[in-house]
């Protein structure tokens, strides 16, 4: 089972599993402080006539409350816990976004394929990094940076084309939303595999691509 609820105790323990009911501010600070991930605040949800809408003002926003608030968002990203605290003190309800292509890339697959891949990875005794489960029914597997450039060729070697699979990679210039960010009324981002001391060192995309591609191929 990959979902980890307990905190691993030790000198290098990552305390992130203690997150149930945690504020966005505290979570953002701990991602920067304990995991050394860059973070930046995104949009937030506002109640309009009893309905929660995105602060961007677009009533049809595809990711309400969970996308960058400004076009130069990359300049806002910080790995400083102090700066992160200051940012979320100014806007406590802002979503937590993590830029990819720096300390990690993220392989995104449909939720059903993700759970199938997790079961296969467990049987293969593979070591996973953190994995998020998003309200739009996607799972995002954190891997070492550089996956965006490598995955298309890795998939071809397995006999697939990337365009034939519902598998994408978020790399440089992109981002993922981190728990407990909410997507409008659809719910919050959750951890399917939480950050712990055991998965501080991320796997290479080459280690995970076979079960992920296989699972996506089954979902076609």
mmCIF file of C-alpha atoms in Angstrom:
data_model
loop_
_atom_site.group_PDB
_atom_site.id
_atom_site.type_symbol
_atom_site.label_atom_id
_atom_site.label_comp_id
_atom_site.label_asym_id
_atom_site.label_seq_id
_atom_site.Cartn_x
_atom_site.Cartn_y
_atom_site.Cartn_z
ATOM 1 C CA UNK A 1 0.000 0.000 0.000
ATOM 2 C CA UNK A 2 1.527 3.337 -0.995
ATOM 3 C CA UNK A 3 -0.573 5.789 1.042
ATOM 4 C CA UNK A 4 1.439 6.710 4.118
ATOM 5 C CA UNK A 5 -0.351 8.301 7.071
ATOM 6 C CA UNK A 6 2.355 8.058 9.717
ATOM 7 C CA UNK A 7 5.267 10.420 10.138
ATOM 8 C CA UNK A 8 8.642 8.736 9.930
ATOM 9 C CA UNK A 9 10.669 9.733 12.960
ATOM 10 C CA UNK A 10 14.338 10.517 12.645
ATOM 11 C CA UNK A 11 16.890 13.231 12.063
ATOM 12 C CA UNK A 12 16.022 13.577 8.385
ATOM 13 C CA UNK A 13 12.318 12.847 8.741
ATOM 14 C CA UNK A 14 9.976 14.729 6.472
ATOM 15 C CA UNK A 15 7.003 15.878 8.515
ATOM 16 C CA UNK A 16 4.737 16.524 5.526
ATOM 17 C CA UNK A 17 2.396 13.557 6.248
ATOM 18 C CA UNK A 18 0.934 15.558 9.161
ATOM 19 C CA UNK A 19 -1.255 17.541 6.814
ATOM 20 C CA UNK A 20 -4.892 16.764 7.496
ATOM 21 C CA UNK A 21 -6.691 20.049 8.148
ATOM 22 C CA UNK A 22 -3.509 22.052 7.583
ATOM 23 C CA UNK A 23 -3.722 25.596 6.250
ATOM 24 C CA UNK A 24 -2.429 26.513 2.814
ATOM 25 C CA UNK A 25 0.131 28.801 4.445
ATOM 26 C CA UNK A 26 1.557 26.079 6.682
ATOM 27 C CA UNK A 27 1.638 23.551 3.850
ATOM 28 C CA UNK A 28 3.433 25.953 1.483
ATOM 29 C CA UNK A 29 6.017 26.808 4.139
ATOM 30 C CA UNK A 30 6.686 23.162 4.863
ATOM 31 C CA UNK A 31 7.086 22.226 1.197
ATOM 32 C CA UNK A 32 9.827 24.857 0.944
ATOM 33 C CA UNK A 33 11.375 24.170 4.332
ATOM 34 C CA UNK A 34 11.230 20.388 4.552
ATOM 35 C CA UNK A 35 11.252 19.256 0.926
ATOM 36 C CA UNK A 36 13.206 22.178 -0.590
ATOM 37 C CA UNK A 37 10.600 22.596 -3.321
ATOM 38 C CA UNK A 38 10.001 25.974 -4.938
ATOM 39 C CA UNK A 39 6.460 27.219 -4.345
ATOM 40 C CA UNK A 40 4.393 30.131 -5.594
ATOM 41 C CA UNK A 41 0.840 31.338 -4.845
ATOM 42 C CA UNK A 42 -1.787 30.948 -7.533
ATOM 43 C CA UNK A 43 -5.384 32.057 -7.836
ATOM 44 C CA UNK A 44 -7.944 31.500 -5.067
ATOM 45 C CA UNK A 45 -11.649 30.881 -4.683
ATOM 46 C CA UNK A 46 -14.146 33.669 -4.023
ATOM 47 C CA UNK A 47 -17.796 33.275 -3.054
ATOM 48 C CA UNK A 48 -20.025 34.987 -5.638
ATOM 49 C CA UNK A 49 -23.782 34.665 -5.027
ATOM 50 C CA UNK A 50 -23.124 31.595 -2.926
ATOM 51 C CA UNK A 51 -20.979 29.955 -5.618
ATOM 52 C CA UNK A 52 -17.211 29.564 -5.350
ATOM 53 C CA UNK A 53 -15.544 31.053 -8.407
ATOM 54 C CA UNK A 54 -11.959 31.632 -9.438
ATOM 55 C CA UNK A 55 -10.346 34.941 -8.531
ATOM 56 C CA UNK A 56 -9.341 35.283 -12.204
ATOM 57 C CA UNK A 57 -12.932 36.335 -12.927
ATOM 58 C CA UNK A 58 -13.586 33.746 -15.642
ATOM 59 C CA UNK A 59 -16.893 32.024 -14.832
ATOM 60 C CA UNK A 60 -15.835 29.132 -17.075
ATOM 61 C CA UNK A 61 -12.306 28.799 -15.628
ATOM 62 C CA UNK A 62 -11.138 25.200 -16.235
ATOM 63 C CA UNK A 63 -9.063 25.119 -13.028
ATOM 64 C CA UNK A 64 -10.865 27.483 -10.617
ATOM 65 C CA UNK A 65 -8.595 28.551 -7.783
ATOM 66 C CA UNK A 66 -5.699 26.408 -8.991
ATOM 67 C CA UNK A 67 -3.680 28.190 -11.677
ATOM 68 C CA UNK A 68 -1.134 31.044 -11.768
ATOM 69 C CA UNK A 69 -2.523 34.467 -10.876
ATOM 70 C CA UNK A 70 -0.097 36.357 -13.119
ATOM 71 C CA UNK A 71 1.793 35.685 -16.360
ATOM 72 C CA UNK A 72 5.215 36.139 -14.765
ATOM 73 C CA UNK A 73 4.543 33.435 -12.159
ATOM 74 C CA UNK A 74 7.974 31.859 -12.643
ATOM 75 C CA UNK A 75 9.588 34.961 -11.145
ATOM 76 C CA UNK A 76 7.507 34.497 -7.988
ATOM 77 C CA UNK A 77 8.618 30.950 -7.252
ATOM 78 C CA UNK A 78 10.712 30.665 -4.105
ATOM 79 C CA UNK A 79 12.445 27.947 -2.147
ATOM 80 C CA UNK A 80 12.638 30.154 0.938
ATOM 81 C CA UNK A 81 10.263 29.212 3.754
ATOM 82 C CA UNK A 82 10.450 32.794 5.039
ATOM 83 C CA UNK A 83 9.431 34.268 1.689
ATOM 84 C CA UNK A 84 6.718 31.634 1.265
ATOM 85 C CA UNK A 85 5.261 32.514 4.657
ATOM 86 C CA UNK A 86 5.207 36.202 3.709
ATOM 87 C CA UNK A 87 3.466 35.439 0.396
ATOM 88 C CA UNK A 88 0.666 33.392 1.955
ATOM 89 C CA UNK A 89 0.230 35.820 4.829
ATOM 90 C CA UNK A 90 -0.714 38.381 2.166
ATOM 91 C CA UNK A 91 -3.092 35.938 0.457
ATOM 92 C CA UNK A 92 -3.952 33.027 2.845
ATOM 93 C CA UNK A 93 -6.422 31.411 0.441
ATOM 94 C CA UNK A 94 -4.084 31.313 -2.576
ATOM 95 C CA UNK A 95 -3.502 27.904 -4.125
ATOM 96 C CA UNK A 96 -0.109 26.236 -3.727
ATOM 97 C CA UNK A 97 1.606 25.698 -7.058
ATOM 98 C CA UNK A 98 4.952 23.940 -7.567
ATOM 99 C CA UNK A 99 7.001 24.685 -10.696
ATOM 100 C CA UNK A 100 8.211 21.593 -12.531
ATOM 101 C CA UNK A 101 11.523 21.234 -14.343
ATOM 102 C CA UNK A 102 13.544 22.353 -11.306
ATOM 103 C CA UNK A 103 13.661 19.771 -8.525
ATOM 104 C CA UNK A 104 11.213 17.404 -10.209
ATOM 105 C CA UNK A 105 9.132 16.722 -13.306
ATOM 106 C CA UNK A 106 5.668 15.145 -13.075
ATOM 107 C CA UNK A 107 4.243 12.350 -15.210
ATOM 108 C CA UNK A 108 0.473 12.779 -15.437
ATOM 109 C CA UNK A 109 -1.900 9.887 -16.190
ATOM 110 C CA UNK A 110 -5.639 9.230 -15.715
ATOM 111 C CA UNK A 111 -6.630 8.190 -12.204
ATOM 112 C CA UNK A 112 -7.704 4.676 -13.231
ATOM 113 C CA UNK A 113 -4.403 4.064 -15.032
ATOM 114 C CA UNK A 114 -2.522 5.542 -12.087
ATOM 115 C CA UNK A 115 -4.014 3.119 -9.581
ATOM 116 C CA UNK A 116 -3.371 0.195 -11.950
ATOM 117 C CA UNK A 117 0.247 1.335 -12.304
ATOM 118 C CA UNK A 118 0.618 1.710 -8.521
ATOM 119 C CA UNK A 119 -0.458 -1.894 -8.000
ATOM 120 C CA UNK A 120 1.980 -3.064 -10.687
ATOM 121 C CA UNK A 121 4.805 -0.960 -9.195
ATOM 122 C CA UNK A 122 4.153 -2.480 -5.776
ATOM 123 C CA UNK A 123 4.516 -5.981 -7.199
ATOM 124 C CA UNK A 124 7.720 -4.867 -8.937
ATOM 125 C CA UNK A 125 8.953 -3.393 -5.626
ATOM 126 C CA UNK A 126 9.745 -0.069 -7.291
ATOM 127 C CA UNK A 127 10.617 2.940 -5.147
ATOM 128 C CA UNK A 128 8.217 5.807 -5.793
ATOM 129 C CA UNK A 129 8.458 9.522 -5.266
ATOM 130 C CA UNK A 130 5.417 11.534 -4.167
ATOM 131 C CA UNK A 131 2.234 11.096 -6.221
ATOM 132 C CA UNK A 132 -0.725 13.487 -6.239
ATOM 133 C CA UNK A 133 -4.359 12.735 -6.974
ATOM 134 C CA UNK A 134 -6.199 15.710 -8.469
ATOM 135 C CA UNK A 135 -9.931 16.523 -8.502
ATOM 136 C CA UNK A 136 -9.967 16.254 -12.297
ATOM 137 C CA UNK A 137 -9.129 12.558 -11.861
ATOM 138 C CA UNK A 138 -5.448 12.650 -12.770
ATOM 139 C CA UNK A 139 -2.456 11.224 -10.919
ATOM 140 C CA UNK A 140 0.896 12.972 -11.118
ATOM 141 C CA UNK A 141 4.055 10.978 -10.392
ATOM 142 C CA UNK A 142 7.044 13.071 -9.265
ATOM 143 C CA UNK A 143 10.298 12.025 -10.961
ATOM 144 C CA UNK A 144 13.745 13.478 -11.506
ATOM 145 C CA UNK A 145 13.955 16.556 -13.759
ATOM 146 C CA UNK A 146 14.567 15.849 -17.433
ATOM 147 C CA UNK A 147 11.628 13.485 -17.868
ATOM 148 C CA UNK A 148 9.911 15.790 -20.343
ATOM 149 C CA UNK A 149 12.774 15.285 -22.800
ATOM 150 C CA UNK A 150 13.235 11.551 -22.171
ATOM 151 C CA UNK A 151 9.715 10.125 -21.947
ATOM 152 C CA UNK A 152 8.718 10.319 -25.655
ATOM 153 C CA UNK A 153 11.676 8.130 -26.646
ATOM 154 C CA UNK A 154 11.166 5.786 -23.675
ATOM 155 C CA UNK A 155 7.533 5.284 -24.699
ATOM 156 C CA UNK A 156 8.544 4.583 -28.316
ATOM 157 C CA UNK A 157 10.965 1.894 -27.156
ATOM 158 C CA UNK A 158 8.045 0.199 -25.428
ATOM 159 C CA UNK A 159 6.128 0.096 -28.706
ATOM 160 C CA UNK A 160 3.813 3.052 -28.128
ATOM 161 C CA UNK A 161 3.630 6.606 -29.378
ATOM 162 C CA UNK A 162 3.059 9.337 -26.819
ATOM 163 C CA UNK A 163 0.100 10.659 -28.801
ATOM 164 C CA UNK A 164 -1.621 7.265 -28.501
ATOM 165 C CA UNK A 165 -1.510 7.320 -24.689
ATOM 166 C CA UNK A 166 -3.205 9.664 -22.239
ATOM 167 C CA UNK A 167 0.175 10.328 -20.642
ATOM 168 C CA UNK A 168 1.813 13.739 -20.399
ATOM 169 C CA UNK A 169 4.878 15.127 -18.677
ATOM 170 C CA UNK A 170 5.082 18.463 -16.893
ATOM 171 C CA UNK A 171 8.579 19.882 -17.145
ATOM 172 C CA UNK A 172 10.300 23.255 -17.449
ATOM 173 C CA UNK A 173 7.882 26.179 -17.641
ATOM 174 C CA UNK A 174 4.979 24.201 -16.174
ATOM 175 C CA UNK A 175 3.637 23.515 -12.697
ATOM 176 C CA UNK A 176 1.489 21.209 -10.577
ATOM 177 C CA UNK A 177 -0.972 22.050 -7.814
ATOM 178 C CA UNK A 178 -0.077 20.718 -4.376
ATOM 179 C CA UNK A 179 -2.321 19.571 -1.498
ATOM 180 C CA UNK A 180 -4.491 20.996 -0.002
ATOM 181 C CA UNK A 181 -5.229 23.244 -3.021
ATOM 182 C CA UNK A 182 -8.884 23.094 -4.099
ATOM 183 C CA UNK A 183 -10.261 23.029 -7.666
ATOM 184 C CA UNK A 184 -13.511 24.951 -7.229
ATOM 185 C CA UNK A 185 -16.297 22.683 -5.994
ATOM 186 C CA UNK A 186 -14.582 19.584 -7.368
ATOM 187 C CA UNK A 187 -12.501 18.988 -4.245
ATOM 188 C CA UNK A 188 -8.886 19.255 -3.157
ATOM 189 C CA UNK A 189 -5.624 17.832 -4.449
ATOM 190 C CA UNK A 190 -4.565 14.890 -2.279
ATOM 191 C CA UNK A 191 -1.499 12.717 -1.845
ATOM 192 C CA UNK A 192 -1.807 9.193 -3.257
ATOM 193 C CA UNK A 193 1.795 8.658 -2.141
ATOM 194 C CA UNK A 194 2.898 11.230 0.407
ATOM 195 C CA UNK A 195 6.324 12.888 0.666
ATOM 196 C CA UNK A 196 8.323 11.071 3.353
ATOM 197 C CA UNK A 197 11.951 10.550 4.289
ATOM 198 C CA UNK A 198 11.779 7.265 2.381
ATOM 199 C CA UNK A 199 11.047 8.941 -0.952
ATOM 200 C CA UNK A 200 13.148 12.077 -0.629
ATOM 201 C CA UNK A 201 15.289 10.786 -3.517
ATOM 202 C CA UNK A 202 13.113 10.710 -6.616
ATOM 203 C CA UNK A 203 13.069 7.902 -9.178
ATOM 204 C CA UNK A 204 14.135 8.449 -12.765
ATOM 205 C CA UNK A 205 11.314 8.437 -15.315
ATOM 206 C CA UNK A 206 12.919 5.383 -16.933
ATOM 207 C CA UNK A 207 12.140 3.355 -13.793
ATOM 208 C CA UNK A 208 8.399 4.108 -13.866
ATOM 209 C CA UNK A 209 7.556 4.534 -17.525
ATOM 210 C CA UNK A 210 6.931 0.854 -18.312
ATOM 211 C CA UNK A 211 4.111 0.301 -15.757
ATOM 212 C CA UNK A 212 2.682 3.756 -16.481
ATOM 213 C CA UNK A 213 2.628 3.252 -20.247
ATOM 214 C CA UNK A 214 1.195 -0.255 -19.840
ATOM 215 C CA UNK A 215 -1.587 1.045 -17.578
ATOM 216 C CA UNK A 216 -2.418 3.883 -19.976
ATOM 217 C CA UNK A 217 -2.468 1.427 -22.879
ATOM 218 C CA UNK A 218 -5.004 -0.696 -21.012
ATOM 219 C CA UNK A 219 -7.210 2.386 -20.631
ATOM 220 C CA UNK A 220 -7.370 3.208 -24.344
#
